[in-house]
Coordinates of C-alpha atoms and ligand atoms in Angstrom, one line a residue:
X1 CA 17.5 -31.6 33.9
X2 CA 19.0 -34.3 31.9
X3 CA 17.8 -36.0 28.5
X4 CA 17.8 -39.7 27.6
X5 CA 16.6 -40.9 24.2
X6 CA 14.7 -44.2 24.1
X7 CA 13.8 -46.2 21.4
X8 CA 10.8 -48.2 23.1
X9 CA 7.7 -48.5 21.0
X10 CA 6.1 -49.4 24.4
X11 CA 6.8 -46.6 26.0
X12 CA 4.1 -43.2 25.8
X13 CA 5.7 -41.1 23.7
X14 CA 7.5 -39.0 26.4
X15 CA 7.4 -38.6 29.8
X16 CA 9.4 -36.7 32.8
X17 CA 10.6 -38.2 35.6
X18 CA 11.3 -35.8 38.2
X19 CA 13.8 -33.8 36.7
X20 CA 14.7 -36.6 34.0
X21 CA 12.7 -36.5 30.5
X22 CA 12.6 -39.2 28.5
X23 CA 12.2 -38.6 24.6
X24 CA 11.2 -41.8 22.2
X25 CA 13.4 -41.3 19.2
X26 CA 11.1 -42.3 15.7
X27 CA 13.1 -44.7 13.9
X28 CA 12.5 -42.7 11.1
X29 CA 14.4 -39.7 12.5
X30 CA 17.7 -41.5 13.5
X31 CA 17.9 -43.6 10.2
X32 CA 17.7 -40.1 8.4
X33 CA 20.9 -39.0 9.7
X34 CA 22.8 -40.3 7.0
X35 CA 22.3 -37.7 4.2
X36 CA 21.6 -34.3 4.6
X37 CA 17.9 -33.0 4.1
X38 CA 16.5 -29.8 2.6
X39 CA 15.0 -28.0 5.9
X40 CA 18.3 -29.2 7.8
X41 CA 19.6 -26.7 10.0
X42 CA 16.6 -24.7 9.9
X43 CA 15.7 -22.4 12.7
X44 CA 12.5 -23.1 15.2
X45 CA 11.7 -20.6 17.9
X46 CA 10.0 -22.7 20.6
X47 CA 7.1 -20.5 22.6
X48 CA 6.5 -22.9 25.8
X49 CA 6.4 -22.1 29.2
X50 CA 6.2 -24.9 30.8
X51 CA 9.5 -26.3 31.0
X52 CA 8.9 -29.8 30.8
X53 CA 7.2 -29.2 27.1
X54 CA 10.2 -27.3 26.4
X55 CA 12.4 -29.8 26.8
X56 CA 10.5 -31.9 25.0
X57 CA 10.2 -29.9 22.0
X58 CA 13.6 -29.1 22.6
X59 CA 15.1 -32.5 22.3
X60 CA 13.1 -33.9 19.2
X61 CA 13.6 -30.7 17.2
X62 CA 17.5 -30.7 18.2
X63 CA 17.7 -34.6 17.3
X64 CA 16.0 -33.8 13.6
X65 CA 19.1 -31.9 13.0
X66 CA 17.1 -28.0 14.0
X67 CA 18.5 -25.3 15.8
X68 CA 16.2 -24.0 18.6
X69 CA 15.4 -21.2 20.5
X70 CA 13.3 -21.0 23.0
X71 CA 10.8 -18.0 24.6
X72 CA 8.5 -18.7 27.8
X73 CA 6.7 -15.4 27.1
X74 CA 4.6 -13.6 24.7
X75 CA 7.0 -10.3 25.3
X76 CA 10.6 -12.7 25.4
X77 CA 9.2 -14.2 21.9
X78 CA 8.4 -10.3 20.5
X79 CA 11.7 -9.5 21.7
X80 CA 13.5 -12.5 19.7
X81 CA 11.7 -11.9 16.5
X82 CA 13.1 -8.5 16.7
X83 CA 16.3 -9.5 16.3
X84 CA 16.2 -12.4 14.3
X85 CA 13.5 -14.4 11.9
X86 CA 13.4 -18.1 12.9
X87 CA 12.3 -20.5 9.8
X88 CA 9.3 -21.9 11.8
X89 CA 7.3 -20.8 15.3
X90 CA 6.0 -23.2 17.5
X91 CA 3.4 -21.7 19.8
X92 CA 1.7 -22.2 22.9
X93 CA -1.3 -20.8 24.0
X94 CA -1.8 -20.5 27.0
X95 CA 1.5 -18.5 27.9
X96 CA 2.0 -16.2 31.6
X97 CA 1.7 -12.5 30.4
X98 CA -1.1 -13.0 27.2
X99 CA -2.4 -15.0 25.0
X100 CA -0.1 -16.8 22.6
X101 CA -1.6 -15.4 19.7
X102 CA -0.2 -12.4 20.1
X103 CA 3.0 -13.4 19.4
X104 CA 1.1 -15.0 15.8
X105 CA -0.2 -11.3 15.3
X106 CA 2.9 -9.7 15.6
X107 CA 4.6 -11.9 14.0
X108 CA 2.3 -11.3 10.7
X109 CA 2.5 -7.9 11.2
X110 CA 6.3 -7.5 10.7
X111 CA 7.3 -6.7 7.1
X112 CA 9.1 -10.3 6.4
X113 CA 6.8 -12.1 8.9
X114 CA 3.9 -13.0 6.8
X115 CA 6.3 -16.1 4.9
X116 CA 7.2 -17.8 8.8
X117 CA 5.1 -20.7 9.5
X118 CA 3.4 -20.8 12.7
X119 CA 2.3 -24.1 14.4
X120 CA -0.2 -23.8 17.4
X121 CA 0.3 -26.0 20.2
X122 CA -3.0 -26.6 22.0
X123 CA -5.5 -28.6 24.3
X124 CA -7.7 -26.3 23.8
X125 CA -10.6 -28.5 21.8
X126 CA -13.1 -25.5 21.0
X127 CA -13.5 -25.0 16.7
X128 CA -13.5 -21.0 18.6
X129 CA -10.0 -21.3 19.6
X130 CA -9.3 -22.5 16.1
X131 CA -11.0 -20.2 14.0
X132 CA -9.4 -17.1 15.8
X133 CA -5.8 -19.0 15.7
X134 CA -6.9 -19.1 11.8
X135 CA -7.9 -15.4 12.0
X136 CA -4.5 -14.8 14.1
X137 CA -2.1 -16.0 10.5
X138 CA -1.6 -19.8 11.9
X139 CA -0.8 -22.6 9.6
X140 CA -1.6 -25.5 11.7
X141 CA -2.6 -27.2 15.1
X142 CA -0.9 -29.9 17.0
X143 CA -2.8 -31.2 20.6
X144 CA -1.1 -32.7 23.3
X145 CA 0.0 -34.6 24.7
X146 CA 2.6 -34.3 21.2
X147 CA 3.8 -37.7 19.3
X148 CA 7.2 -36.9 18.6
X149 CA 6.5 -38.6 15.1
X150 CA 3.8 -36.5 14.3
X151 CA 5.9 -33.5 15.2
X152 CA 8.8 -33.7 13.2
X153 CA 6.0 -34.8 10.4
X154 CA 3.9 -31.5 11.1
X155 CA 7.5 -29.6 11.5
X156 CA 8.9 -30.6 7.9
X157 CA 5.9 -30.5 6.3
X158 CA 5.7 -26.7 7.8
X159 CA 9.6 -25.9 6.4
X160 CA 8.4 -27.1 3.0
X161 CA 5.7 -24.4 2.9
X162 CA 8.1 -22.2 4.2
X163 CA 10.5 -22.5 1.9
X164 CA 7.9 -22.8 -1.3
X165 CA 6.3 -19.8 -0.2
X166 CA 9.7 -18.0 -0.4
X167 CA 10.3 -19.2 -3.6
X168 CA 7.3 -18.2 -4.9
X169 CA 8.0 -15.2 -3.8
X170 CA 11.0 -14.6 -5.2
X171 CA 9.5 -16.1 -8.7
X172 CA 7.1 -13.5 -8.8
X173 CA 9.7 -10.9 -7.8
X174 CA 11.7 -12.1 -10.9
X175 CA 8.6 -12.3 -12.9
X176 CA 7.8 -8.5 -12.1
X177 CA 10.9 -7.3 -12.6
X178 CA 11.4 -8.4 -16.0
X179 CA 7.6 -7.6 -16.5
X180 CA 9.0 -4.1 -15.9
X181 CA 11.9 -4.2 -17.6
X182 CA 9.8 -5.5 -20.8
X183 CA 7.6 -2.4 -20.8
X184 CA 9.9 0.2 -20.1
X185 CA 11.7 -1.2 -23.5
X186 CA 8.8 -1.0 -25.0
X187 CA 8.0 2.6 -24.1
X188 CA 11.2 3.3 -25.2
X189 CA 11.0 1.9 -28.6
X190 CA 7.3 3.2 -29.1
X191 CA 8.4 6.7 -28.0
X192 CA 11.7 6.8 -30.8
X193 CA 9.1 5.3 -33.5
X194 CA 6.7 7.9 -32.9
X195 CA 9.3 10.7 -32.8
X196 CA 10.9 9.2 -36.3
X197 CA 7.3 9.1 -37.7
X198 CA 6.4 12.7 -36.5
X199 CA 9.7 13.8 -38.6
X200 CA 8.9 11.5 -41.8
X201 CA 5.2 13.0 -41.7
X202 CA 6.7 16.6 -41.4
X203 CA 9.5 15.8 -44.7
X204 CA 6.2 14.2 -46.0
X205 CA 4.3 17.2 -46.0
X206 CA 7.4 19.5 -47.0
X207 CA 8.3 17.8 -50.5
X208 CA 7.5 19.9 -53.1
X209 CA 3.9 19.4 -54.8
X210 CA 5.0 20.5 -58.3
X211 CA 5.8 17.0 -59.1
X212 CA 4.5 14.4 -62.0
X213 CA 1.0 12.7 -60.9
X214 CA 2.6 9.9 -60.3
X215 CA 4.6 11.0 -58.0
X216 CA 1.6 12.5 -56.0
X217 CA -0.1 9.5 -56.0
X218 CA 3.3 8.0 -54.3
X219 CA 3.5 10.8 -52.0
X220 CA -0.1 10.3 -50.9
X221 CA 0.5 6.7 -49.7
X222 CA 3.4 7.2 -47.5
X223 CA 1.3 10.5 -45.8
X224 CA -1.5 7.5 -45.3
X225 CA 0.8 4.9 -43.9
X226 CA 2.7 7.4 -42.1
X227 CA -0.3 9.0 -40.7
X228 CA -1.4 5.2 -39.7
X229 CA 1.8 4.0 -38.0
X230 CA 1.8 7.2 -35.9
X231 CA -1.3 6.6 -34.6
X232 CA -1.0 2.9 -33.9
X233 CA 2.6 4.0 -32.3
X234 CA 0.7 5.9 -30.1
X235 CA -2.0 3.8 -29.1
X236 CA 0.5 1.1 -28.3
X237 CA 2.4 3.9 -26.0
X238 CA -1.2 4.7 -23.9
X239 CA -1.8 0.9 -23.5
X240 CA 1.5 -0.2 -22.1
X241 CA 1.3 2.7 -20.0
X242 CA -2.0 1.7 -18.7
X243 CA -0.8 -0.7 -16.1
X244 CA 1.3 1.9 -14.9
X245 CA -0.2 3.3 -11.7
X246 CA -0.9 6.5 -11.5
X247 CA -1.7 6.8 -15.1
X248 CA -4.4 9.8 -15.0
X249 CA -6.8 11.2 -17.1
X250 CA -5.7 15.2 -16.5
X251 CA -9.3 16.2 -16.7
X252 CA -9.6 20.0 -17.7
X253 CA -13.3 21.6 -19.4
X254 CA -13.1 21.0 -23.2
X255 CA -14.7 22.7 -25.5
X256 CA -15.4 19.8 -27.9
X257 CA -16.2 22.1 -31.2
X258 CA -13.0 24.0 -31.5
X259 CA -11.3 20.3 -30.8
X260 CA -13.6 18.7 -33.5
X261 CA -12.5 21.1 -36.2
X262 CA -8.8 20.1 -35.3
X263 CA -9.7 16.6 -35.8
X264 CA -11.8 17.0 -39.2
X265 CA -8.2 19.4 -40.7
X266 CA -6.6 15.5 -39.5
X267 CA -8.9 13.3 -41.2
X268 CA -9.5 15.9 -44.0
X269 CA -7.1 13.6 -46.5
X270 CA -8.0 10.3 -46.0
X271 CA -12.2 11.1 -45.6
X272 CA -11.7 12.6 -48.8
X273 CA -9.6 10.6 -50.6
X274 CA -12.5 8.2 -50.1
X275 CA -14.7 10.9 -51.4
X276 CA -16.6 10.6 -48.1
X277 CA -18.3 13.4 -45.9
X278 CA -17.4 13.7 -42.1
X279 CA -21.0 15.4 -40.4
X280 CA -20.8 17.0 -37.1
X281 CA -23.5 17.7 -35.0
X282 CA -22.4 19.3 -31.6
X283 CA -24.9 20.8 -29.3
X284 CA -23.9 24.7 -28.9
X285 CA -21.8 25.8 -25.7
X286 CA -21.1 21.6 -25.2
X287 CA -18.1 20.9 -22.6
X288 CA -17.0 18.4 -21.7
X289 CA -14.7 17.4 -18.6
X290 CA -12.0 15.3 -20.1
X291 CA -8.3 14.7 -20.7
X292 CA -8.3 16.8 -23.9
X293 CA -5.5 14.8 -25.9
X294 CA -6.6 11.3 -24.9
X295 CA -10.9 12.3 -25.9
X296 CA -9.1 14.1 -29.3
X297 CA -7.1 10.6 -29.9
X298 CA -10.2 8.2 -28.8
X299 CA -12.6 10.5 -31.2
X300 CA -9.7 10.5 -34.1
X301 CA -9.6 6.7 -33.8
X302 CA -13.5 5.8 -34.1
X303 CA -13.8 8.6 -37.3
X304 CA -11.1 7.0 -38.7
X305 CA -12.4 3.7 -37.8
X306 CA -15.8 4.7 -39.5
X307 CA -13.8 6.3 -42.6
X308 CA -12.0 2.6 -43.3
X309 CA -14.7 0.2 -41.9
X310 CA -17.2 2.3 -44.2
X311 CA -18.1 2.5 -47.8
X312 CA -16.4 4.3 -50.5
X313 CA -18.9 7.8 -50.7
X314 CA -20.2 7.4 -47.7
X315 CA -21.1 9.4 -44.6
X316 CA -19.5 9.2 -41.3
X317 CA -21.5 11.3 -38.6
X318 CA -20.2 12.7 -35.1
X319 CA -23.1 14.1 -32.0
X320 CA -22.5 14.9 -29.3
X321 CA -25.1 16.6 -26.7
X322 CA -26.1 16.7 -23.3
X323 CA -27.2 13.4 -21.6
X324 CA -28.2 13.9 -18.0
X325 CA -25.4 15.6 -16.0
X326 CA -23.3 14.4 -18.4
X327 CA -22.3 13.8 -21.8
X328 CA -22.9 11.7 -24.7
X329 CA -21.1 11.3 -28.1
X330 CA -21.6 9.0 -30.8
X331 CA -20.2 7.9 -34.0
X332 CA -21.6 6.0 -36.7
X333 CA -20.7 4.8 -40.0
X334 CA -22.2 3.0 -42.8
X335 CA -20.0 -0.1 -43.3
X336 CA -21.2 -3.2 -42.5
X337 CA -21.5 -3.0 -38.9
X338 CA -20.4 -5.0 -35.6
X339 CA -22.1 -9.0 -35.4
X340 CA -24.1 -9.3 -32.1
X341 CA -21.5 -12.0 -30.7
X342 CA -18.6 -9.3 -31.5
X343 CA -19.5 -6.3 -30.0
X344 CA -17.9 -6.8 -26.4
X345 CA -14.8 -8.2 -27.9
X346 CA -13.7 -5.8 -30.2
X347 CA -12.9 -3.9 -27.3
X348 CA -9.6 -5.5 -26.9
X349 CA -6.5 -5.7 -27.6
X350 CA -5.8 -7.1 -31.0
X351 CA -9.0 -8.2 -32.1
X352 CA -9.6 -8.0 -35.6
X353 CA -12.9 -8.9 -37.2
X354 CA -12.7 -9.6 -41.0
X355 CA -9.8 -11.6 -43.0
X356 CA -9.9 -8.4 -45.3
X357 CA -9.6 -6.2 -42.4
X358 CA -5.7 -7.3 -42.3
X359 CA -5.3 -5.1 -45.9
X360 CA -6.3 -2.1 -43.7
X361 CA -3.5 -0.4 -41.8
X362 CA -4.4 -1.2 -38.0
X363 CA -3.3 -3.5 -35.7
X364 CA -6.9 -3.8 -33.1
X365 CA -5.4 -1.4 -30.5
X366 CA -7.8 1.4 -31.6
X367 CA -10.7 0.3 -29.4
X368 CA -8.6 -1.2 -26.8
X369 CA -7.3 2.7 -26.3
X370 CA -10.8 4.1 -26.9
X371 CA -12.1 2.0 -24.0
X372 CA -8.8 2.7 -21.7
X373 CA -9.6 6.5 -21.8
X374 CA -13.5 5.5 -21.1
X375 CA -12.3 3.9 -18.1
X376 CA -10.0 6.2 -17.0
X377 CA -12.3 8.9 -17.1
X378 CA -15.1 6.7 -15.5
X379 CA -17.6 6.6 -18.3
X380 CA -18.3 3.8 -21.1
X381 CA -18.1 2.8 -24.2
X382 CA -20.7 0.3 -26.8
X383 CA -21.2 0.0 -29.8
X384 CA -25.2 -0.5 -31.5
X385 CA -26.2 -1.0 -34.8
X386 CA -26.8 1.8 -37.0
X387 CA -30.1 2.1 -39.0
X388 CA -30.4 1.2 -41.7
X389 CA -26.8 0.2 -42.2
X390 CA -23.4 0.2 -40.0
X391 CA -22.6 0.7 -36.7
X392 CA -22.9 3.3 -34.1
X393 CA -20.0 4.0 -31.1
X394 CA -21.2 5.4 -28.1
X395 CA -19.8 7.4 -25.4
X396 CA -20.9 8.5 -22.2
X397 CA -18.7 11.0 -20.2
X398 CA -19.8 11.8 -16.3
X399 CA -20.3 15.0 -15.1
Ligands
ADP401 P1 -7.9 -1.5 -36.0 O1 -8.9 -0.7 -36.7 O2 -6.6 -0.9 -35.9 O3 -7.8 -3.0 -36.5 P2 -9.6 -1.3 -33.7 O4 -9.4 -1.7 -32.3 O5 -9.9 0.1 -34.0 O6 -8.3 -1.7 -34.5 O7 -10.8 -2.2 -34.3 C1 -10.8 -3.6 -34.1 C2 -11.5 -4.3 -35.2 O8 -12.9 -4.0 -35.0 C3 -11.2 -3.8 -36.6 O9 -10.1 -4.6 -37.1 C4 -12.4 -4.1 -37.3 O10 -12.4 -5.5 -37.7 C5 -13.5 -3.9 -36.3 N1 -14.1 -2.5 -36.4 C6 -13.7 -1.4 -35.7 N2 -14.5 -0.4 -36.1 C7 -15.3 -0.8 -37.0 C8 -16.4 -0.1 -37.7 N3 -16.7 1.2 -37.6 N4 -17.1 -0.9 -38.6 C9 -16.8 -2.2 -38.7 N5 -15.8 -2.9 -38.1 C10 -15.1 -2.2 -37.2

């Protein structure tokens, strides 16, 4: 079989003729020789078995400067794409041993295949046919009989995707690698801080207490702002470890009064430096199926919350009881409460409602981790208005 190029606008766009096919070159195509385009060189597996289309194909995509292969069978084409990737896949139907759209399945279903455009070649008409080629991973549809123009149009257009789709890719690959990098820095710095902070509170708490008032007084506010930077250290160290997956809540039964003591010995300083009170209703024998150092962090962060939001002299009251098969907590305060339009929002990250509240060690993490540990442990987290003044947390645990 031998191939002549024409260049006959007269002429249907190809023909055979007996073993001779004729191909109508777009002008287009052989003006572009001259400089060197993107998708040149690019690699198209042809999947035709009738050999007259093949040549065809053959001859226009070898003209617009693309290296072809060709397969006459759904098993010759699985056995090419095992070898190699080709850039593009032009596909027939209706091919001897299957349907062509196997070839589009397993093609899709090999780990690099999903990027490869593939362009159906069809007569058949039916929006059926098309809607399972769709379903099958195809790109596109060309009917014959083919227009050599609209081929190469359909082919480069296909390439461009191609090659967008692999940069995109590869953007995102760079994107989540530094992502990665960026929060493994961050753990690291987070974890040193809260180590250096654990050993300043510790010096804090050793230095000798037979010193001047003055000196007291001094002593007392780094404890605070010590106390304050540990905790925000470590709320920072949950929350960039929350996109982490596989980050757990280790659920074990806690036995909430022994670990609400703990937390009142914690708060002791700064609830009473305020000369407030910290009341604790628990109902007897409560427990509570949690991660017992992330619900002893989230409780320490909404007392704490309700020490500083709240009043000097005021009260800041913990229950927590039985609430179907599981369990419910709440906090309240007396300060001057959450605004209606606010009460979702402070929920994340760095949210901070009053101008004021920037005097106030905290960086609006606190409620951010609070609601992490909700999630993890598949319960929620609100907040109401307290009566007659303040605002009330609530907590609902599942069985
Ligand atoms: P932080 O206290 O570190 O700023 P939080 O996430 O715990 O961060 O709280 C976010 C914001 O919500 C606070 O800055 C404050 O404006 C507001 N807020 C939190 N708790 C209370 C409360 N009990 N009463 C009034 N406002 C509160």
């Amino acid at each position: 079989m031998s191939i002549r190029y024409i260049n006959n606008p007269q002429r249907v766009p190809w023909q055979s003729n007996n073993d001779e096919v004729f191909v109508e070159i777009p002008q287009t195509m052989s003006s572009e020789r001259s400089y060197q385009r993107k998708d040149h060189g690019s690699h198209i597996l042809v999947v035709e078995d009738v050999s007259v289309t093949q040549e065809f194909l053959k001859a226009v995509l070898t003209e617009g400067g693309y290296r072809v292969s060709v397969a006459s069978t759904v098993g010759e084409a699985q056995h090419f794409l095992d070898g190699e990737l080709p850039d593009l896949v032009l596909l027939d139907l209706g091919l001897p041993d299957a349907n062509g759209l196997e070839v589009c399945r397993y093609l899709r279903a090999m780990p690099s295949g999903e990027d490869i455009p593939v362009l159906i070649i069809t007569v058949d008409e039916r929006p059926t046919s098309h809607s399972e080629a769709v379903r099958a991973g195809a790109d596109d549809f060309l009917r014959k009989p083919l227009l050599p123009a609209e081929l190469q149009t359909r082919t480069r257009s296909l390439l461009r995707l191609r090659s967008m789709r692999a940069e995109l890719r590869q953007d995102r690959q760079a994107i989540l690698t530094l992502q990665a990098q960026k929060d493994e820095l961050v753990q690291f710095v987070v974890h040193d801080l809260k180590n250096m902070l654990g050993s300043l509170l510790c010096s804090v708490e050793l230095m000798d207490t037979d010193v001047p008032e003055e000196m007291v007084r001094h002593r007392q506010r780094i404890e605070t702002a010590a106390r304050s930077m540990h905790l925000m250290v470590d709320n920072m160290l949950e929350l960039s470890l929350r996109n982490q997956p596989g980050l757990k809540a280790q659920r074990t039964f806690v036995a909430l009064a022994p670990l609400l003591e703990q937390l009142g010995q914690e708060l002791g300083p700064t609830v009473l430096r305020r000369n407030q009170s910290l009341e604790v209703y628990v109902e007897p024998g409560l427990e509570l199926s949690a991660d017992p150092q992330m619900v002893q962090r989230l409780l320490f962060n909404l007392l704490e919350n309700g020490s500083k939001y709240g009043p000097v002299g005021s009260a800041i009251q913990l229950r927590a009881f039985k609430a179907g098969a599981g369990v419910r907590i709440q906090v309240a305060d007396q300060g001057e409460g959450i605004p209606q339009d606010m009460k979702q929002r402070i929920f994340e990250r760095f949210i901070r409602l009053r101008t004021g509240d920037a005097m106030l060690p905290g960086q609006g993490l606190g409620l951010a981790f609070c609601r992490m540990v909700m999630d993890l442990h598949g319960g929620s987290i609100w907040v109401e208005d307290n009566a007659p003044k303040g605002s009330r947390f609530l907590l609902e645990f599942p069985a």
